[in-house]
Each structure stands twice: as C-alpha cells, then as structure tokens.
PDB file of C-alpha atoms and ligand atoms in Angstrom:
ATOM      1  CA  UNK A   1       1.876   9.192 -17.176  1.00 42.00           C
ATOM      2  CA  UNK A   2       4.492   6.784 -18.444  1.00 48.00           C
ATOM      3  CA  UNK A   3       5.747   4.234 -16.005  1.00 52.00           C
ATOM      4  CA  UNK A   4       9.211   3.296 -17.081  1.00 50.00           C
ATOM      5  CA  UNK A   5      10.749   0.472 -15.178  1.00 53.00           C
ATOM      6  CA  UNK A   6      13.595  -1.273 -16.984  1.00 52.00           C
ATOM      7  CA  UNK A   7      13.406  -4.350 -14.791  1.00 66.00           C
ATOM      8  CA  UNK A   8       9.611  -4.309 -14.806  1.00 85.00           C
ATOM      9  CA  UNK A   9       9.258  -4.725 -11.061  1.00 97.00           C
ATOM     10  CA  UNK A  10       6.927  -3.027  -8.619  1.00 98.00           C
ATOM     11  CA  UNK A  11       7.009  -2.552  -4.838  1.00 98.00           C
ATOM     12  CA  UNK A  12       3.737  -0.806  -4.134  1.00 98.00           C
ATOM     13  CA  UNK A  13       4.045  -0.688  -0.346  1.00 98.00           C
ATOM     14  CA  UNK A  14       7.198  -0.370   1.707  1.00 98.00           C
ATOM     15  CA  UNK A  15       8.657   1.885   4.365  1.00 97.00           C
ATOM     16  CA  UNK A  16      11.949   3.147   2.988  1.00 97.00           C
ATOM     17  CA  UNK A  17      12.178   5.795   5.715  1.00 97.00           C
ATOM     18  CA  UNK A  18      12.409   3.035   8.320  1.00 95.00           C
ATOM     19  CA  UNK A  19      15.527   1.465   6.804  1.00 95.00           C
ATOM     20  CA  UNK A  20      18.815   2.495   8.423  1.00 93.00           C
ATOM     21  CA  UNK A  21      19.797   4.449   5.299  1.00 95.00           C
ATOM     22  CA  UNK A  22      16.722   5.975   3.693  1.00 97.00           C
ATOM     23  CA  UNK A  23      18.547   7.930   1.022  1.00 97.00           C
ATOM     24  CA  UNK A  24      20.636   5.025  -0.185  1.00 96.00           C
ATOM     25  CA  UNK A  25      17.504   2.866  -0.327  1.00 96.00           C
ATOM     26  CA  UNK A  26      15.884   5.452  -2.609  1.00 98.00           C
ATOM     27  CA  UNK A  27      19.015   5.715  -4.753  1.00 97.00           C
ATOM     28  CA  UNK A  28      19.283   1.954  -5.107  1.00 96.00           C
ATOM     29  CA  UNK A  29      15.680   1.649  -6.254  1.00 97.00           C
ATOM     30  CA  UNK A  30      16.253   4.462  -8.729  1.00 96.00           C
ATOM     31  CA  UNK A  31      19.277   2.616 -10.134  1.00 95.00           C
ATOM     32  CA  UNK A  32      17.364  -0.672 -10.287  1.00 94.00           C
ATOM     33  CA  UNK A  33      14.326   0.952 -11.872  1.00 95.00           C
ATOM     34  CA  UNK A  34      12.092  -0.634  -9.259  1.00 97.00           C
ATOM     35  CA  UNK A  35       8.820   1.276  -9.138  1.00 98.00           C
ATOM     36  CA  UNK A  36       8.360   1.953  -5.424  1.00 98.00           C
ATOM     37  CA  UNK A  37       5.625   3.465  -3.335  1.00 98.00           C
ATOM     38  CA  UNK A  38       7.172   4.327  -0.012  1.00 98.00           C
ATOM     39  CA  UNK A  39       4.495   4.932   2.607  1.00 98.00           C
ATOM     40  CA  UNK A  40       4.756   6.977   5.800  1.00 98.00           C
ATOM     41  CA  UNK A  41       3.259   6.315   9.211  1.00 98.00           C
ATOM     42  CA  UNK A  42       2.705   9.857  10.516  1.00 98.00           C
ATOM     43  CA  UNK A  43       2.246  13.137   8.647  1.00 98.00           C
ATOM     44  CA  UNK A  44       5.263  14.569  10.485  1.00 98.00           C
ATOM     45  CA  UNK A  45       7.402  12.252   8.338  1.00 97.00           C
ATOM     46  CA  UNK A  46       5.905  13.611   5.128  1.00 98.00           C
ATOM     47  CA  UNK A  47       8.028  16.690   4.331  1.00 98.00           C
ATOM     48  CA  UNK A  48      11.289  14.724   4.529  1.00 98.00           C
ATOM     49  CA  UNK A  49       9.869  11.895   2.407  1.00 98.00           C
ATOM     50  CA  UNK A  50       8.507  14.388  -0.114  1.00 98.00           C
ATOM     51  CA  UNK A  51      11.844  16.159  -0.396  1.00 98.00           C
ATOM     52  CA  UNK A  52      13.838  12.963  -0.885  1.00 97.00           C
ATOM     53  CA  UNK A  53      11.519  11.585  -3.573  1.00 98.00           C
ATOM     54  CA  UNK A  54      10.628  14.820  -5.318  1.00 95.00           C
ATOM     55  CA  UNK A  55      12.914  14.395  -8.294  1.00 95.00           C
ATOM     56  CA  UNK A  56      12.977  10.594  -8.526  1.00 98.00           C
ATOM     57  CA  UNK A  57      11.828   8.657 -11.584  1.00 96.00           C
ATOM     58  CA  UNK A  58      10.736   5.432  -9.941  1.00 97.00           C
ATOM     59  CA  UNK A  59      10.094   6.226  -6.287  1.00 98.00           C
ATOM     60  CA  UNK A  60       6.933   7.918  -5.019  1.00 98.00           C
ATOM     61  CA  UNK A  61       6.097   8.726  -1.438  1.00 98.00           C
ATOM     62  CA  UNK A  62       2.706   8.530   0.216  1.00 98.00           C
ATOM     63  CA  UNK A  63       1.186  10.589   3.013  1.00 98.00           C
ATOM     64  CA  UNK A  64       0.048   8.382   5.878  1.00 98.00           C
ATOM     65  CA  UNK A  65      -1.347   8.074   9.359  1.00 98.00           C
ATOM     66  CA  UNK A  66      -0.905   4.442  10.346  1.00 98.00           C
ATOM     67  CA  UNK A  67      -3.851   2.874  12.224  1.00 98.00           C
ATOM     68  CA  UNK A  68      -1.441   1.337  14.748  1.00 98.00           C
ATOM     69  CA  UNK A  69      -0.263   4.842  15.648  1.00 98.00           C
ATOM     70  CA  UNK A  70      -3.662   6.527  15.759  1.00 98.00           C
ATOM     71  CA  UNK A  71      -3.972   6.000  19.496  1.00 98.00           C
ATOM     72  CA  UNK A  72      -1.043   8.367  20.041  1.00 97.00           C
ATOM     73  CA  UNK A  73      -1.162  10.556  16.953  1.00 97.00           C
ATOM     74  CA  UNK A  74      -4.830  11.059  16.061  1.00 97.00           C
ATOM     75  CA  UNK A  75      -4.351  14.806  16.567  1.00 97.00           C
ATOM     76  CA  UNK A  76      -2.008  14.785  13.563  1.00 98.00           C
ATOM     77  CA  UNK A  77      -5.030  14.380  11.278  1.00 98.00           C
ATOM     78  CA  UNK A  78      -5.044  18.167  10.898  1.00 98.00           C
ATOM     79  CA  UNK A  79      -1.447  18.078   9.690  1.00 98.00           C
ATOM     80  CA  UNK A  80      -2.353  15.184   7.363  1.00 98.00           C
ATOM     81  CA  UNK A  81      -5.121  17.332   5.850  1.00 98.00           C
ATOM     82  CA  UNK A  82      -2.768  20.260   5.469  1.00 98.00           C
ATOM     83  CA  UNK A  83      -0.331  18.150   3.406  1.00 98.00           C
ATOM     84  CA  UNK A  84      -3.010  16.357   1.372  1.00 98.00           C
ATOM     85  CA  UNK A  85      -2.868  18.713  -1.648  1.00 98.00           C
ATOM     86  CA  UNK A  86       0.879  17.997  -1.989  1.00 98.00           C
ATOM     87  CA  UNK A  87       0.540  14.362  -3.088  1.00 98.00           C
ATOM     88  CA  UNK A  88      -1.394  11.932  -5.187  1.00 98.00           C
ATOM     89  CA  UNK A  89      -0.438   8.980  -2.966  1.00 98.00           C
ATOM     90  CA  UNK A  90      -1.958   8.230   0.436  1.00 99.00           C
ATOM     91  CA  UNK A  91      -0.718   5.594   2.910  1.00 98.00           C
ATOM     92  CA  UNK A  92      -0.315   3.903   5.143  1.00 98.00           C
ATOM     93  CA  UNK A  93      -3.870   4.405   6.348  1.00 99.00           C
ATOM     94  CA  UNK A  94      -6.694   2.066   7.352  1.00 98.00           C
ATOM     95  CA  UNK A  95      -7.828   0.054  10.354  1.00 98.00           C
ATOM     96  CA  UNK A  96      -6.277  -2.524  12.681  1.00 98.00           C
ATOM     97  CA  UNK A  97      -8.541  -4.545  14.954  1.00 98.00           C
ATOM     98  CA  UNK A  98      -5.790  -6.882  16.138  1.00 97.00           C
ATOM     99  CA  UNK A  99      -5.508  -7.418  19.914  1.00 97.00           C
ATOM    100  CA  UNK A 100      -2.725  -4.847  20.382  1.00 97.00           C
ATOM    101  CA  UNK A 101      -4.624  -2.041  18.696  1.00 98.00           C
ATOM    102  CA  UNK A 102      -8.256  -2.826  19.329  1.00 96.00           C
ATOM    103  CA  UNK A 103      -8.481  -0.352  22.187  1.00 97.00           C
ATOM    104  CA  UNK A 104      -8.081   2.518  19.716  1.00 98.00           C
ATOM    105  CA  UNK A 105     -10.473   1.042  17.144  1.00 98.00           C
ATOM    106  CA  UNK A 106     -13.180   3.711  17.597  1.00 98.00           C
ATOM    107  CA  UNK A 107     -10.589   6.457  17.222  1.00 98.00           C
ATOM    108  CA  UNK A 108      -9.118   4.665  14.187  1.00 98.00           C
ATOM    109  CA  UNK A 109     -12.537   4.598  12.516  1.00 98.00           C
ATOM    110  CA  UNK A 110     -13.021   8.325  13.086  1.00 98.00           C
ATOM    111  CA  UNK A 111      -9.625   9.134  11.597  1.00 98.00           C
ATOM    112  CA  UNK A 112     -10.024   6.751   8.645  1.00 98.00           C
ATOM    113  CA  UNK A 113     -13.489   8.182   7.894  1.00 98.00           C
ATOM    114  CA  UNK A 114     -11.993  11.659   7.732  1.00 98.00           C
ATOM    115  CA  UNK A 115      -9.178  10.429   5.487  1.00 98.00           C
ATOM    116  CA  UNK A 116     -11.566   8.741   3.034  1.00 98.00           C
ATOM    117  CA  UNK A 117     -13.881  11.742   2.900  1.00 98.00           C
ATOM    118  CA  UNK A 118     -11.014  14.175   2.388  1.00 98.00           C
ATOM    119  CA  UNK A 119      -9.678  11.993  -0.456  1.00 98.00           C
ATOM    120  CA  UNK A 120     -13.128  11.811  -2.055  1.00 98.00           C
ATOM    121  CA  UNK A 121     -13.396  15.572  -1.895  1.00 98.00           C
ATOM    122  CA  UNK A 122      -9.962  16.153  -3.501  1.00 98.00           C
ATOM    123  CA  UNK A 123     -10.349  13.387  -6.073  1.00 98.00           C
ATOM    124  CA  UNK A 124      -7.606  11.542  -7.964  1.00 98.00           C
ATOM    125  CA  UNK A 125      -5.807  10.030  -4.962  1.00 98.00           C
ATOM    126  CA  UNK A 126      -4.384   6.510  -4.820  1.00 98.00           C
ATOM    127  CA  UNK A 127      -4.548   4.920  -1.359  1.00 99.00           C
ATOM    128  CA  UNK A 128      -2.548   2.047   0.148  1.00 99.00           C
ATOM    129  CA  UNK A 129      -4.826   0.620   2.839  1.00 98.00           C
ATOM    130  CA  UNK A 130      -4.156  -1.598   5.876  1.00 98.00           C
ATOM    131  CA  UNK A 131      -7.100  -3.754   7.028  1.00 98.00           C
ATOM    132  CA  UNK A 132      -5.909  -6.196   9.709  1.00 98.00           C
ATOM    133  CA  UNK A 133      -8.895  -8.083  11.167  1.00 98.00           C
ATOM    134  CA  UNK A 134     -11.156  -5.356   9.824  1.00 98.00           C
ATOM    135  CA  UNK A 135     -11.643  -6.103   6.116  1.00 98.00           C
ATOM    136  CA  UNK A 136     -15.417  -5.892   6.291  1.00 98.00           C
ATOM    137  CA  UNK A 137     -15.503  -2.493   8.012  1.00 98.00           C
ATOM    138  CA  UNK A 138     -12.752  -1.129   5.780  1.00 98.00           C
ATOM    139  CA  UNK A 139     -14.674  -2.162   2.664  1.00 98.00           C
ATOM    140  CA  UNK A 140     -17.963  -0.787   4.019  1.00 98.00           C
ATOM    141  CA  UNK A 141     -16.266   2.529   4.755  1.00 98.00           C
ATOM    142  CA  UNK A 142     -14.684   2.673   1.294  1.00 98.00           C
ATOM    143  CA  UNK A 143     -18.057   1.891  -0.242  1.00 98.00           C
ATOM    144  CA  UNK A 144     -19.826   4.653   1.643  1.00 98.00           C
ATOM    145  CA  UNK A 145     -17.120   7.324   1.549  1.00 98.00           C
ATOM    146  CA  UNK A 146     -14.865   6.909  -1.477  1.00 98.00           C
ATOM    147  CA  UNK A 147     -16.656   6.200  -4.769  1.00 96.00           C
ATOM    148  CA  UNK A 148     -14.343   4.611  -7.348  1.00 95.00           C
ATOM    149  CA  UNK A 149     -14.729   7.721  -9.505  1.00 97.00           C
ATOM    150  CA  UNK A 150     -13.177   9.813  -6.696  1.00 98.00           C
ATOM    151  CA  UNK A 151     -10.139   7.738  -5.778  1.00 98.00           C
ATOM    152  CA  UNK A 152      -8.409   4.401  -6.188  1.00 98.00           C
ATOM    153  CA  UNK A 153      -7.690   1.847  -3.534  1.00 98.00           C
ATOM    154  CA  UNK A 154      -4.902  -0.698  -3.198  1.00 99.00           C
ATOM    155  CA  UNK A 155      -5.504  -3.123  -0.343  1.00 98.00           C
ATOM    156  CA  UNK A 156      -2.126  -3.834   1.203  1.00 98.00           C
ATOM    157  CA  UNK A 157      -1.556  -7.329   2.709  1.00 97.00           C
ATOM    158  CA  UNK A 158      -5.270  -8.148   2.443  1.00 98.00           C
ATOM    159  CA  UNK A 159      -6.330 -11.092   4.635  1.00 97.00           C
ATOM    160  CA  UNK A 160     -10.112 -10.977   4.292  1.00 97.00           C
ATOM    161  CA  UNK A 161     -12.450 -13.850   3.425  1.00 96.00           C
ATOM    162  CA  UNK A 162     -13.162 -14.905  -0.171  1.00 95.00           C
ATOM    163  CA  UNK A 163     -16.491 -13.056  -0.110  1.00 97.00           C
ATOM    164  CA  UNK A 164     -14.800  -9.916   1.204  1.00 98.00           C
ATOM    165  CA  UNK A 165     -12.210 -10.193  -1.574  1.00 98.00           C
ATOM    166  CA  UNK A 166     -15.059 -10.458  -4.075  1.00 98.00           C
ATOM    167  CA  UNK A 167     -16.654  -7.344  -2.667  1.00 98.00           C
ATOM    168  CA  UNK A 168     -13.326  -5.502  -2.834  1.00 98.00           C
ATOM    169  CA  UNK A 169     -13.013  -6.458  -6.502  1.00 98.00           C
ATOM    170  CA  UNK A 170     -16.533  -5.143  -7.139  1.00 98.00           C
ATOM    171  CA  UNK A 171     -15.559  -1.873  -5.472  1.00 98.00           C
ATOM    172  CA  UNK A 172     -12.663  -1.574  -7.922  1.00 98.00           C
ATOM    173  CA  UNK A 173      -9.855  -2.284  -5.429  1.00 98.00           C
ATOM    174  CA  UNK A 174      -6.404  -3.546  -6.322  1.00 98.00           C
ATOM    175  CA  UNK A 175      -4.370  -5.838  -4.054  1.00 98.00           C
ATOM    176  CA  UNK A 176      -0.650  -5.568  -3.300  1.00 98.00           C
ATOM    177  CA  UNK A 177       0.836  -8.981  -2.545  1.00 98.00           C
ATOM    178  CA  UNK A 178       3.959  -9.631  -0.455  1.00 96.00           C
ATOM    179  CA  UNK A 179       6.112 -12.757   0.034  1.00 93.00           C
ATOM    180  CA  UNK A 180       4.757 -13.490   3.526  1.00 93.00           C
ATOM    181  CA  UNK A 181       1.195 -13.723   2.183  1.00 95.00           C
ATOM    182  CA  UNK A 182       2.295 -16.530  -0.121  1.00 96.00           C
ATOM    183  CA  UNK A 183       3.799 -18.576   2.720  1.00 94.00           C
ATOM    184  CA  UNK A 184       0.404 -19.718   3.928  1.00 94.00           C
ATOM    185  CA  UNK A 185      -2.184 -21.828   2.165  1.00 96.00           C
ATOM    186  CA  UNK A 186      -4.915 -19.374   3.031  1.00 96.00           C
ATOM    187  CA  UNK A 187      -2.957 -16.498   1.490  1.00 96.00           C
ATOM    188  CA  UNK A 188      -2.190 -18.467  -1.660  1.00 97.00           C
ATOM    189  CA  UNK A 189      -5.848 -19.418  -2.070  1.00 97.00           C
ATOM    190  CA  UNK A 190      -6.902 -15.835  -1.659  1.00 97.00           C
ATOM    191  CA  UNK A 191      -4.404 -14.571  -4.240  1.00 98.00           C
ATOM    192  CA  UNK A 192      -5.479 -17.272  -6.657  1.00 97.00           C
ATOM    193  CA  UNK A 193      -9.088 -16.117  -6.370  1.00 97.00           C
ATOM    194  CA  UNK A 194      -8.253 -12.536  -7.431  1.00 98.00           C
ATOM    195  CA  UNK A 195      -8.570 -11.268 -10.984  1.00 98.00           C
ATOM    196  CA  UNK A 196      -5.064 -11.132 -12.436  1.00 98.00           C
ATOM    197  CA  UNK A 197      -5.777  -7.583 -13.637  1.00 98.00           C
ATOM    198  CA  UNK A 198      -6.016  -6.346 -10.026  1.00 98.00           C
ATOM    199  CA  UNK A 199      -2.802  -7.643  -8.487  1.00 98.00           C
ATOM    200  CA  UNK A 200       0.384  -5.744  -7.689  1.00 98.00           C
ATOM    201  CA  UNK A 201       3.475  -6.701  -5.702  1.00 98.00           C
ATOM    202  CA  UNK A 202       4.815  -5.149  -2.493  1.00 98.00           C
ATOM    203  CA  UNK A 203       7.467  -5.923   0.114  1.00 97.00           C
ATOM    204  CA  UNK A 204       6.164  -4.025   3.180  1.00 96.00           C
ATOM    205  CA  UNK A 205       9.872  -3.875   3.991  1.00 95.00           C
ATOM    206  CA  UNK A 206      11.370  -3.729   6.504  1.00 93.00           C
ATOM    207  CA  UNK A 207       8.373  -5.100   8.462  1.00 78.00           C
ATOM    208  CA  UNK A 208       7.382  -8.338   6.788  1.00 77.00           C
ATOM    209  CA  UNK A 209       7.808 -11.566   8.788  1.00 70.00           C
ATOM    210  CA  UNK A 210      10.986 -12.190   6.858  1.00 75.00           C
ATOM    211  CA  UNK A 211      13.809  -9.684   6.581  1.00 79.00           C
ATOM    212  CA  UNK A 212      13.396  -7.624   3.447  1.00 86.00           C
ATOM    213  CA  UNK A 213      16.641  -6.301   2.003  1.00 91.00           C
ATOM    214  CA  UNK A 214      16.431  -2.588   1.392  1.00 91.00           C
ATOM    215  CA  UNK A 215      16.720  -2.977  -2.384  1.00 93.00           C
ATOM    216  CA  UNK A 216      13.509  -5.062  -2.397  1.00 95.00           C
ATOM    217  CA  UNK A 217      14.328  -6.800  -5.667  1.00 94.00           C
ATOM    218  CA  UNK A 218      14.733 -10.350  -4.397  1.00 94.00           C
ATOM    219  CA  UNK A 219      11.538 -10.165  -2.361  1.00 95.00           C
ATOM    220  CA  UNK A 220       9.575  -8.831  -5.344  1.00 96.00           C
ATOM    221  CA  UNK A 221      11.080 -11.437  -7.701  1.00 96.00           C
ATOM    222  CA  UNK A 222      10.105 -14.232  -5.291  1.00 95.00           C
ATOM    223  CA  UNK A 223       6.604 -12.849  -5.036  1.00 97.00           C
ATOM    224  CA  UNK A 224       6.261 -12.621  -8.805  1.00 97.00           C
ATOM    225  CA  UNK A 225       7.455 -16.230  -9.082  1.00 97.00           C
ATOM    226  CA  UNK A 226       4.937 -17.374  -6.463  1.00 98.00           C
ATOM    227  CA  UNK A 227       2.127 -15.470  -8.114  1.00 98.00           C
ATOM    228  CA  UNK A 228       3.041 -16.800 -11.557  1.00 98.00           C
ATOM    229  CA  UNK A 229       2.600 -20.314 -10.217  1.00 98.00           C
ATOM    230  CA  UNK A 230      -0.790 -19.496  -8.696  1.00 98.00           C
ATOM    231  CA  UNK A 231      -2.075 -17.891 -11.883  1.00 98.00           C
ATOM    232  CA  UNK A 232      -0.573 -20.555 -14.155  1.00 98.00           C
ATOM    233  CA  UNK A 233       1.667 -18.056 -15.952  1.00 98.00           C
ATOM    234  CA  UNK A 234       5.337 -17.801 -16.865  1.00 97.00           C
ATOM    235  CA  UNK A 235       7.287 -15.479 -14.563  1.00 96.00           C
ATOM    236  CA  UNK A 236       7.864 -13.069 -17.416  1.00 96.00           C
ATOM    237  CA  UNK A 237       4.134 -12.918 -18.184  1.00 97.00           C
ATOM    238  CA  UNK A 238       3.394 -12.287 -14.521  1.00 97.00           C
ATOM    239  CA  UNK A 239       5.893  -9.411 -14.419  1.00 97.00           C
ATOM    240  CA  UNK A 240       4.303  -7.923 -17.498  1.00 97.00           C
ATOM    241  CA  UNK A 241       0.850  -8.307 -15.967  1.00 97.00           C
ATOM    242  CA  UNK A 242       1.880  -6.478 -12.781  1.00 98.00           C
ATOM    243  CA  UNK A 243       3.394  -3.608 -14.763  1.00 97.00           C
ATOM    244  CA  UNK A 244       0.253  -3.382 -16.899  1.00 97.00           C
ATOM    245  CA  UNK A 245      -1.835  -3.271 -13.716  1.00 98.00           C
ATOM    246  CA  UNK A 246       0.344  -0.499 -12.319  1.00 98.00           C
ATOM    247  CA  UNK A 247      -0.141   1.467 -15.532  1.00 97.00           C
ATOM    248  CA  UNK A 248      -3.879   1.123 -15.446  1.00 97.00           C
ATOM    249  CA  UNK A 249      -3.964   2.060 -11.755  1.00 98.00           C
ATOM    250  CA  UNK A 250      -1.942   5.223 -12.354  1.00 96.00           C
ATOM    251  CA  UNK A 251      -3.698   6.188 -15.563  1.00 91.00           C
TER     252      UNK A 251
HETATM  253 MN1  LIG B   1       3.174  -1.276   6.063  1.00 89.44          MN
END
C-alpha cells in the first residue's frame, strides 16, 4: 500500500473521537495529509469511527478496548471479537498497572490475552499497545501469544526500562513517541536508545499532559524536532525516517 502524506507527518496514536468535533478533526487531517491512526477505547465506538474514516486517504481507525476501561467493559470483548474482521488496526489495547487501575489488573490480563490470541489467529493486524507500569508483562504476553509473523506491534508511550526496550526491539516492536515523553530525561534517554528504524510519532491527543490541538501538526512537528536532536539528524531527515518506518510497518 502506498502511504502518501504530502507533509510527511505521522500521528500513530490519538483519539479523534474524543475531540469536541470528531468529523472536523478528521477533515483537517485529511487536508493536511497527516497520516493518523485514531484509536478507540470501547468496541461500541467502533462502527461510528469506521464509518467516518472509511473513505479517508490519511486517517485510519483502530478497534480498541482500553485497559483503563476493562473493569467496567470487559464484557464488550465479545463485541470486539465480532468487529475484528472489519479492520487491520487494533487499539487502544494493553495493560495498566498504575494505582488507579491495578484493581482490575487480573481482568485486564485476561482480556488482553484474548485480544492477542485473536489477532494471532486472524493474522496481519497492527496493534497500538498501552503498557503503563506493565512493560514486562505486556512484552511477555506478546512474546507468548503474538509471533511477529502473525501481527505487528507499536508500543504507544512506552516507559519501560532499557532492557525491556531492548527486548521489545528483539520482538520486532515499533515505538510511537509523543511530545510529553521527550519532556523528561528518562524519556529522552529511552528514545535515544531505540533503533531509528523502529520509531514513529504520535500525539495521544487530546490526553497528553499538554493540550494537543486537534490538528496535531504542531505537536508532531515538535516531536520530530526533539527526536532529530536525540538521533543527531536534521529535522527533514527525521521526518523522512518516520515516514519510511511507517511504510515498512504497513507493508
Ligand atoms: Mn491513548
């Protein structure tokens, strides 16, 4: 598939359906040629997202069941499975062991295990995965349930240790980087340790620590600039690298 993006920018994880005007956000990204993966948080949101992005050139929507919502919506896994054949893109899915969500962690693992196995069975899916305070378990589950020949993983807002990042690279994972990650030394160090061929950009708008405008462009440009510095590249080279990575991911 050709990825045509006149501005050469990528937002591989955001929530356009949570902006006040979903449709205008999609239209703006279409006009700007910003390649966008808009993720969903429950399968109930899928049909509307699918319909709005069906005929778009640059915007794709993903089928999700967010780990932070699993406590309430784990029963929607059956609906998630029903919609699975309708899309190549899966997200937001994963695990969250932060203090607010730890009480549902066992349930989250059950749901995520089913998601990974269903993706492995279908084959050809691309997943945007959340792994707050759970990088090790997320990677172990990917390793045991989703061989790289059966699906591709993009770790969204990854905050694992250097050795976990290394393992993720070995498993074939990509990493989508947002501006908030680059605000901290730890995040910058992590990004710097990644192979340049595995990095993408994202905004996670509207949820990132900073306010992300619905068009996403400024946030992505700032991220590209920050990443260029970390990798010792010109901004233009970094943009080209991200687009090349997107192409190889989607290939
Ligand atoms: Mn998100």
